[in-house]
Amino acid sequence: MAQAEVSPLRTQDTFMDRKPVYGILSPSPPLTFSGEELMHASFMSSTGSAVRVEINDIEESLLPSTSAALRRCKAQVLRPYWRLLSFIGWRAFGRESIYYSKCWKCLNIIYPVFVIILLLFAYAYAVIACQGRLNIDDDIEPSTLLPLLTTKRHHPVSSYPLPNITNSWNSTQVVHAIYTVPSTPVSRHIAADETPHCYHIFTSYIVSDILHFLAFCMGVWIFRCQENEELNALIEHTFLQASPLATGSITQAKMIKSMRWILVFGGLWTLSTLGLHGLFLGTFHVYNSATLEPLVGSVWHYVILGVELIGILIMNSVNTAVVINYATQCEMLIYYIRAIDRKLQEKTADLRVIMQDVLRVKQAISRLNGPTARMTSLCVINFSELTVIGLCLLILNKFKDILVWIYRGCFVVVWIAYLVFLLVQASRLNSTWSKFKQSGLEVRVFGYQTCTIQELDSFLLFMGSTKSHAKLFNIPVKPSYLLGILVLTTFTLLILIQTNVIVKANWFL
């Protein structure tokens, strides 16, 4: 039985675009149209029609189906992700519209240029305002008043001779007066509302900005120029591995839930960076900085701060887009491998089909290790640098102001969150792949359905030759590597603290 639905027009009438409908079409007499009427209807649908009619089976709306799950995934996961890409200029506006007007074309030309200008402004303002106070030498303690003494010789040596003084050895010395007069104390105090001089600008700001801008340019090339849809294809392949009526840990509903949590985490992290910047302004009073002193109190002062805030939002949204893309692909591959592993253990699929699925997983991981991994590696370098600098500033901090301590602690938490999240996702993928290969060895021992020894040996050889690992910096990210680095870093830091190398002895550390 068929049904009809009226929905907004879109450019791509794909499998994920269709929606369940509930109205049942009653039989009606056949209608006849002239050729002119059909041409007029076709022209109207391609230029300005606001509705379209879709015919679907009624069973699809009554029973769970993969198509319904994909549509729900598109509405709850992919559309918010596409809006994020459009916000940072990685996806064209109006891409889903049937009638691509000139307004969309102009907007898609102007907006990316506007985003680049905002990014460059945010980079420059970070250096001018010494954003984050990342100088470990000067930004760990408050500035103090340092009075300077100057010596002043009032007269030549021949002036003001003192009387002759005879000592016990009957020798006579003439002492001439040299007066040391304390001058007016010279203050080296840097007030809280002044912008101090930034040091290590290249390593702390410029290198980080260059890497971030390179990641942004790579995203423009991948998502806007090449119109990369690897994530969409991977989601569809993964959903096909799970039955709509399946229960357990590998279900389509849990896949959608996992991807939504990744989106929520990315959104909360982006908002936290804005809160961190506001805390920075309140802690160090940069809103009255010497850089903006001529504009303080005027409208332009707040306009500049508003533009800076938008630039920081776009800059951190680029990081969020990179992290969401990489983490979601890793999550979908984990579900994909677990689904194949379950079929292998339950012996519900032909061995040749499983080998084809394994080959698809290998190809997907190879694509993940391509431009996506290189773009993610650039962001990981920035996260690592800011995390290390933040930890040093937190450990060496000598400020007594509670706001400074809160800011230093939040700075470390914000940047280490994305760093750890990416490394954990990549290591989870590699760990799942290793466990699956162990299951492949069990097949050779216990057999598989009616396969012969030769077929099992062929499968074992195929599994052994399939080597795929998620990589960052072209290095496999394995749990053992991360654990070793964590233990080594922790003990090194502990030894440096105990020997008073990085901090002086105190009751807390």
XYZ file of C-alpha atoms in Angstrom:
509
model
C 0.000 0.000 0.000
C 1.354 3.465 -0.811
C 1.233 6.822 0.910
C 2.201 10.417 0.191
C 4.127 13.089 2.041
C 4.742 16.771 1.455
C 8.201 18.002 2.486
C 10.571 20.861 1.619
C 12.638 20.588 -1.501
C 16.253 19.510 -1.389
C 18.877 19.095 -4.007
C 19.756 15.506 -3.211
C 16.867 13.043 -3.087
C 18.934 10.318 -1.459
C 18.047 7.330 0.602
C 18.522 9.323 3.816
C 16.265 12.161 2.632
C 13.071 10.141 2.607
C 10.775 10.410 5.647
C 8.073 8.083 6.995
C 4.530 9.089 6.155
C 1.196 8.005 7.488
C -1.549 9.082 5.066
C -2.970 6.319 2.891
C -3.839 7.166 -0.687
C -7.289 6.076 -1.724
C -7.879 4.889 -5.286
C -8.672 7.684 -7.658
C -9.571 7.807 -11.304
C -6.648 8.174 -13.696
C -5.746 11.692 -14.648
C -4.605 12.827 -18.065
C -2.289 15.743 -18.756
C -1.335 17.423 -21.932
C 2.295 17.752 -22.973
C 2.308 21.489 -22.236
C 1.024 20.918 -18.698
C 3.716 18.317 -17.991
C 6.455 20.688 -19.240
C 5.062 23.485 -17.049
C 4.986 21.193 -13.997
C 8.555 20.075 -14.657
C 9.745 23.682 -14.983
C 8.006 24.715 -11.758
C 9.488 21.800 -9.787
C 13.020 22.627 -10.921
C 12.920 26.360 -10.271
C 10.667 27.414 -7.489
C 8.372 24.684 -6.214
C 8.123 24.518 -2.429
C 6.737 20.990 -2.079
C 7.259 17.531 -3.471
C 5.408 14.252 -3.162
C 7.185 11.098 -2.017
C 5.696 7.626 -2.302
C 6.813 5.176 0.414
C 5.642 1.817 1.668
C 3.460 2.020 4.750
C 5.324 -0.863 6.404
C 8.405 1.346 6.616
C 6.651 3.706 9.042
C 5.216 0.945 11.216
C 8.300 -1.241 11.691
C 11.889 -0.225 12.522
C 14.054 -0.110 9.428
C 17.551 0.850 8.438
C 16.250 3.642 6.227
C 14.334 5.185 9.145
C 17.445 4.947 11.348
C 19.546 6.640 8.671
C 17.043 9.470 8.375
C 17.083 9.929 12.142
C 20.883 9.933 12.069
C 20.838 12.579 9.373
C 18.461 14.800 11.356
C 20.190 14.427 14.728
C 23.854 14.066 13.765
C 24.714 14.972 10.197
C 22.695 18.175 9.885
C 24.223 19.802 13.015
C 27.638 18.705 11.786
C 26.984 20.234 8.359
C 25.891 23.490 9.994
C 29.193 23.562 11.854
C 31.091 23.070 8.598
C 29.088 25.880 6.973
C 29.793 28.182 9.924
C 33.563 27.840 9.505
C 33.383 28.050 5.700
C 34.075 24.381 4.938
C 30.680 23.703 3.373
C 28.773 25.854 0.901
C 25.495 27.444 1.949
C 22.360 26.362 0.100
C 23.901 23.075 -0.909
C 20.620 21.242 -0.330
C 18.481 23.747 -2.205
C 17.113 22.823 -5.609
C 17.226 26.379 -6.892
C 20.786 27.622 -6.338
C 20.268 31.381 -6.646
C 22.845 34.103 -7.181
C 22.491 35.128 -3.538
C 23.884 31.775 -2.468
C 26.745 32.158 -4.940
C 27.670 35.611 -3.637
C 27.424 34.448 -0.017
C 29.618 31.428 -0.704
C 32.285 33.715 -2.170
C 32.177 36.449 0.457
C 31.754 34.357 3.596
C 34.992 32.287 3.339
C 36.961 35.511 2.855
C 35.218 36.966 5.910
C 36.149 33.865 7.946
C 39.800 34.124 6.911
C 39.900 37.809 7.913
C 38.436 36.979 11.314
C 40.990 34.215 11.828
C 43.887 36.519 10.945
C 42.487 39.175 13.278
C 42.240 36.630 16.115
C 45.840 35.523 15.494
C 47.115 39.122 15.576
C 45.111 40.110 18.631
C 46.404 37.082 20.556
C 49.964 38.387 20.119
C 49.069 42.003 20.885
C 47.126 41.180 24.055
C 49.563 38.428 25.057
C 46.561 36.135 25.256
C 46.799 33.449 27.900
C 49.910 34.971 29.489
C 52.031 32.074 28.235
C 55.444 33.450 29.210
C 56.742 31.069 31.862
C 59.533 33.435 32.988
C 57.386 36.491 33.778
C 53.784 35.323 34.043
C 54.135 33.021 37.054
C 54.321 35.781 39.681
C 52.985 39.332 40.075
C 55.262 42.230 39.177
C 56.719 44.214 42.099
C 58.097 47.681 42.693
C 61.843 47.619 42.308
C 63.419 50.939 43.459
C 66.668 51.671 41.729
C 69.508 53.555 43.402
C 71.788 55.848 41.423
C 75.099 57.301 42.488
C 75.847 60.935 41.901
C 79.225 62.680 42.146
C 78.480 66.330 42.932
C 81.869 67.914 42.428
C 85.244 67.162 41.019
C 87.787 65.362 43.093
C 89.720 68.591 43.930
C 86.698 70.161 45.606
C 85.758 69.872 49.252
C 89.026 68.504 50.595
C 88.653 67.053 54.056
C 91.141 67.816 56.780
C 94.277 65.792 56.915
C 93.812 62.688 58.999
C 96.802 61.154 60.656
C 96.628 57.518 61.522
C 98.647 55.447 63.874
C 101.374 54.938 61.318
C 101.830 58.710 60.992
C 100.766 58.628 57.421
C 98.573 61.306 56.023
C 95.645 60.648 53.646
C 93.424 63.101 51.922
C 89.868 61.902 51.424
C 87.716 63.598 48.888
C 83.959 63.548 49.226
C 81.970 61.313 46.967
C 78.334 61.514 47.867
C 75.918 58.678 47.123
C 72.523 60.240 46.803
C 69.477 57.996 46.473
C 67.433 58.985 43.512
C 63.671 58.865 43.203
C 62.568 55.232 43.151
C 62.033 53.973 39.607
C 59.097 51.627 39.361
C 59.171 48.518 37.215
C 55.676 47.626 38.246
C 53.422 46.472 35.477
C 49.910 47.212 36.499
C 47.189 44.686 35.994
C 45.479 46.808 33.378
C 48.529 47.216 31.177
C 49.530 44.874 28.406
C 52.979 43.455 29.180
C 55.587 42.711 26.593
C 55.223 39.243 25.105
C 58.247 36.997 24.884
C 58.720 33.778 22.917
C 56.164 35.047 20.424
C 57.267 32.726 17.644
C 57.136 29.499 19.644
C 54.084 30.376 21.747
C 51.850 32.079 19.173
C 53.125 32.193 15.587
C 53.934 28.487 15.220
C 50.595 27.535 16.748
C 48.720 29.942 14.469
C 50.516 28.657 11.372
C 49.611 25.065 12.195
C 46.010 26.041 12.884
C 45.726 27.948 9.608
C 47.221 25.006 7.706
C 44.582 22.736 9.250
C 41.909 25.241 8.227
C 43.176 25.333 4.630
C 43.277 21.537 4.481
C 39.671 21.443 5.709
C 38.620 23.877 2.992
C 40.292 21.708 0.371
C 38.875 18.417 1.696
C 35.307 19.403 2.521
C 34.600 22.377 0.266
C 36.667 21.791 -2.862
C 36.579 17.986 -2.985
C 33.164 17.718 -1.266
C 34.403 14.839 0.871
C 31.556 12.608 2.092
C 33.571 9.780 3.639
C 31.814 10.147 6.984
C 28.365 9.797 5.394
C 29.381 6.677 3.452
C 30.997 5.126 6.527
C 27.842 5.704 8.594
C 25.690 4.005 5.960
C 28.003 0.972 5.725
C 28.115 0.658 9.511
C 24.341 0.874 9.867
C 23.965 -1.959 7.357
C 26.018 -4.216 9.649
C 23.390 -3.964 12.411
C 19.823 -5.131 12.106
C 17.082 -2.612 13.041
C 15.615 -5.180 15.447
C 18.960 -6.225 16.929
C 19.640 -5.913 20.653
C 22.836 -5.696 22.626
C 25.802 -3.357 22.356
C 25.777 -3.083 18.551
C 22.541 -1.421 17.525
C 21.703 1.459 15.245
C 20.189 3.420 18.151
C 23.415 3.142 20.141
C 25.422 4.278 17.128
C 23.299 7.409 16.859
C 23.595 7.976 20.603
C 27.397 7.708 20.500
C 27.652 10.208 17.645
C 25.307 12.611 19.426
C 27.491 12.465 22.548
C 30.508 13.365 20.416
C 28.607 16.364 19.027
C 27.533 17.435 22.516
C 31.096 17.138 23.774
C 32.349 19.271 20.894
C 29.716 21.938 21.516
C 30.442 22.079 25.258
C 34.174 22.331 24.569
C 33.652 25.253 22.176
C 31.518 27.072 24.748
C 34.125 26.357 27.416
C 36.803 28.086 25.323
C 34.631 31.206 25.208
C 34.186 31.019 28.970
C 37.940 30.556 29.364
C 38.560 33.681 27.311
C 36.083 35.636 29.421
C 37.861 34.406 32.550
C 41.157 35.563 31.058
C 39.762 39.046 30.441
C 38.394 39.239 33.966
C 41.528 37.870 35.623
C 44.120 40.040 33.887
C 41.846 43.025 33.079
C 42.788 43.017 29.414
C 39.611 44.921 28.573
C 41.504 48.003 29.801
C 44.736 47.046 28.092
C 47.250 49.669 27.044
C 46.786 48.527 23.447
C 43.167 49.675 23.474
C 43.695 52.601 25.857
C 42.880 55.300 23.250
C 39.578 53.547 22.527
C 38.527 52.722 26.088
C 34.954 53.753 26.759
C 34.113 54.251 23.092
C 31.964 52.128 20.841
C 34.962 50.988 18.800
C 36.501 49.434 21.888
C 33.586 47.058 22.326
C 33.339 46.474 18.579
C 36.943 45.265 18.530
C 36.333 43.002 21.508
C 33.206 41.631 19.816
C 35.092 40.906 16.580
C 37.813 39.244 18.622
C 35.226 37.051 20.356
C 33.766 35.951 17.000
C 37.263 35.226 15.699
C 38.029 33.067 18.728
C 34.713 31.258 18.271
C 35.520 30.436 14.633
C 39.083 29.458 15.502
C 37.940 26.982 18.164
C 35.086 25.783 15.948
C 37.714 24.707 13.407
C 39.330 22.588 16.131
C 35.923 21.169 17.026
C 35.131 20.258 13.408
C 38.446 18.419 13.054
C 37.963 16.526 16.314
C 34.335 15.582 15.590
C 35.179 14.314 12.109
C 38.105 12.175 13.260
C 36.460 10.887 16.441
C 33.190 9.991 14.689
C 34.978 8.022 11.988
C 36.913 6.141 14.661
C 33.678 5.413 16.541
C 31.918 4.109 13.431
C 34.886 1.889 12.564
C 34.835 0.476 16.095
C 31.167 -0.456 15.679
C 31.896 -1.877 12.230
C 34.696 -4.133 13.527
C 32.615 -5.281 16.505
C 29.725 -6.183 14.181
C 32.044 -8.290 12.005
C 33.535 -9.888 15.110
C 30.090 -10.848 16.387
C 29.165 -12.438 13.059
C 32.462 -14.311 13.091
C 31.931 -15.664 16.599
C 28.281 -16.551 16.023
C 29.169 -18.059 12.614
C 26.178 -16.402 10.969
C 27.912 -15.142 7.835
C 29.877 -16.771 5.066
C 33.644 -16.577 5.447
C 33.991 -14.884 2.074
C 31.550 -12.137 3.136
C 33.546 -11.543 6.307
C 36.735 -11.217 4.270
C 35.036 -8.601 2.106
C 33.979 -6.675 5.226
C 37.517 -6.855 6.599
C 38.816 -5.438 3.319
C 36.328 -2.533 3.575
C 37.509 -1.796 7.118
C 41.129 -1.782 5.952
C 40.281 0.648 3.157
C 38.345 2.886 5.557
C 41.265 3.010 8.008
C 43.631 3.808 5.135
C 41.407 6.741 4.143
C 41.296 7.837 7.786
C 45.104 7.878 7.864
C 45.179 10.145 4.814
C 44.424 13.875 4.765
C 42.058 13.561 7.743
C 44.815 12.207 9.992
C 47.304 14.820 8.782
C 44.833 17.609 9.519
C 44.134 16.111 12.949
C 47.861 15.784 13.674
C 48.320 19.525 13.197
C 45.634 20.189 15.787
C 47.148 17.608 18.158
C 50.455 19.517 18.060
C 48.638 22.693 19.131
C 46.754 20.883 21.887
C 49.976 19.306 23.158
C 51.869 22.597 23.172
C 49.145 24.474 25.024
C 48.745 21.611 27.509
C 52.462 21.522 28.339
C 52.694 25.309 28.697
C 49.533 25.352 30.815
C 50.876 22.647 33.143
C 54.143 24.526 33.606
C 52.324 27.767 34.378
C 50.027 25.966 36.826
C 52.862 24.249 38.690
C 55.108 27.317 38.799
C 52.310 29.788 39.554
C 53.105 32.158 42.451
C 50.049 34.377 42.235
C 47.913 34.467 45.367
C 44.820 35.642 43.524
C 42.269 32.837 43.399
C 41.109 33.904 39.917
C 44.585 33.287 38.518
C 44.620 29.783 39.975
C 41.170 29.063 38.564
C 42.189 30.354 35.133
C 45.412 28.316 35.071
C 43.562 25.162 36.102
C 40.740 25.629 33.593
C 43.279 26.351 30.836
C 44.908 22.950 31.357
C 41.582 21.098 31.603
C 40.197 22.643 28.402
C 43.153 21.861 26.177
C 44.024 18.470 27.633
C 40.406 17.328 27.108
C 40.642 17.416 23.297
C 44.168 16.001 23.308
C 43.238 12.991 25.428
C 39.939 12.471 23.582
C 41.624 12.157 20.175
C 44.360 9.847 21.447
C 41.849 7.652 23.270
C 39.621 7.327 20.178
C 42.547 6.288 17.977
C 43.840 3.834 20.592
C 40.336 2.320 21.046
C 40.144 1.692 17.310
C 43.529 -0.041 17.248
C 42.663 -2.077 20.340
C 39.377 -3.247 18.778
C 41.190 -4.213 15.578
C 43.768 -6.249 17.531
C 41.035 -8.132 19.412
C 39.296 -8.926 16.130
C 42.478 -10.415 14.703
C 42.708 -12.643 17.773
C 39.184 -13.885 17.018
C 40.388 -14.718 13.529
C 43.005 -17.043 15.023
C 40.301 -18.924 16.943
C 38.538 -19.689 13.664
C 41.539 -21.744 12.534
C 41.522 -23.695 15.783
C 37.812 -24.457 16.191
C 36.761 -24.349 12.527
C 34.047 -22.370 10.802
C 30.815 -23.833 9.453
C 31.691 -26.278 6.676
C 34.910 -24.600 5.558
C 37.821 -26.824 4.653
C 41.309 -26.622 6.130
C 42.548 -24.885 2.994
C 39.870 -22.202 3.272
C 40.660 -21.634 6.945
C 44.373 -21.343 6.165
C 43.567 -18.853 3.431
C 41.478 -16.793 5.845
C 44.218 -16.888 8.481
C 46.811 -15.771 5.939
C 44.502 -12.972 4.827
C 43.996 -11.763 8.408
C 47.727 -11.871 9.093
C 48.552 -9.791 6.027
C 45.897 -7.182 6.817
C 47.773 -4.588 8.858
C 45.867 -1.402 9.519
C 46.282 0.935 12.459
C 44.955 4.413 13.120
C 47.931 6.759 12.951
C 48.739 10.299 14.003
C 52.025 11.823 12.819
C 52.269 8.550 10.830
C 52.749 6.714 14.165
C 50.282 4.009 15.280
C 48.412 5.157 18.378
C 48.328 2.080 20.590
C 47.138 1.860 24.214
C 50.523 0.474 25.311
C 52.308 3.508 23.833
C 49.977 5.945 25.573
C 50.288 4.146 28.897
C 54.082 4.115 28.653
C 54.214 7.835 27.839
C 51.849 8.618 30.728
C 53.881 6.620 33.271
C 57.186 8.105 32.081
C 55.839 11.669 32.161
C 54.305 11.215 35.611
C 57.479 9.851 37.203
C 59.658 12.487 35.520
C 57.414 15.247 36.820
C 57.397 13.685 40.288
C 61.200 13.548 40.419
C 61.522 17.173 39.269
C 59.091 18.314 41.963
C 60.701 16.263 44.733
C 64.187 17.565 43.884
C 62.940 21.185 43.862
C 64.014 21.633 40.254
C 60.803 23.205 38.996
C 59.253 24.349 42.295
C 60.612 25.244 45.704
C 59.812 23.090 48.695
C 56.394 23.849 50.159
C 53.803 22.105 52.282
C 51.620 21.143 49.321
C 54.045 19.988 46.594
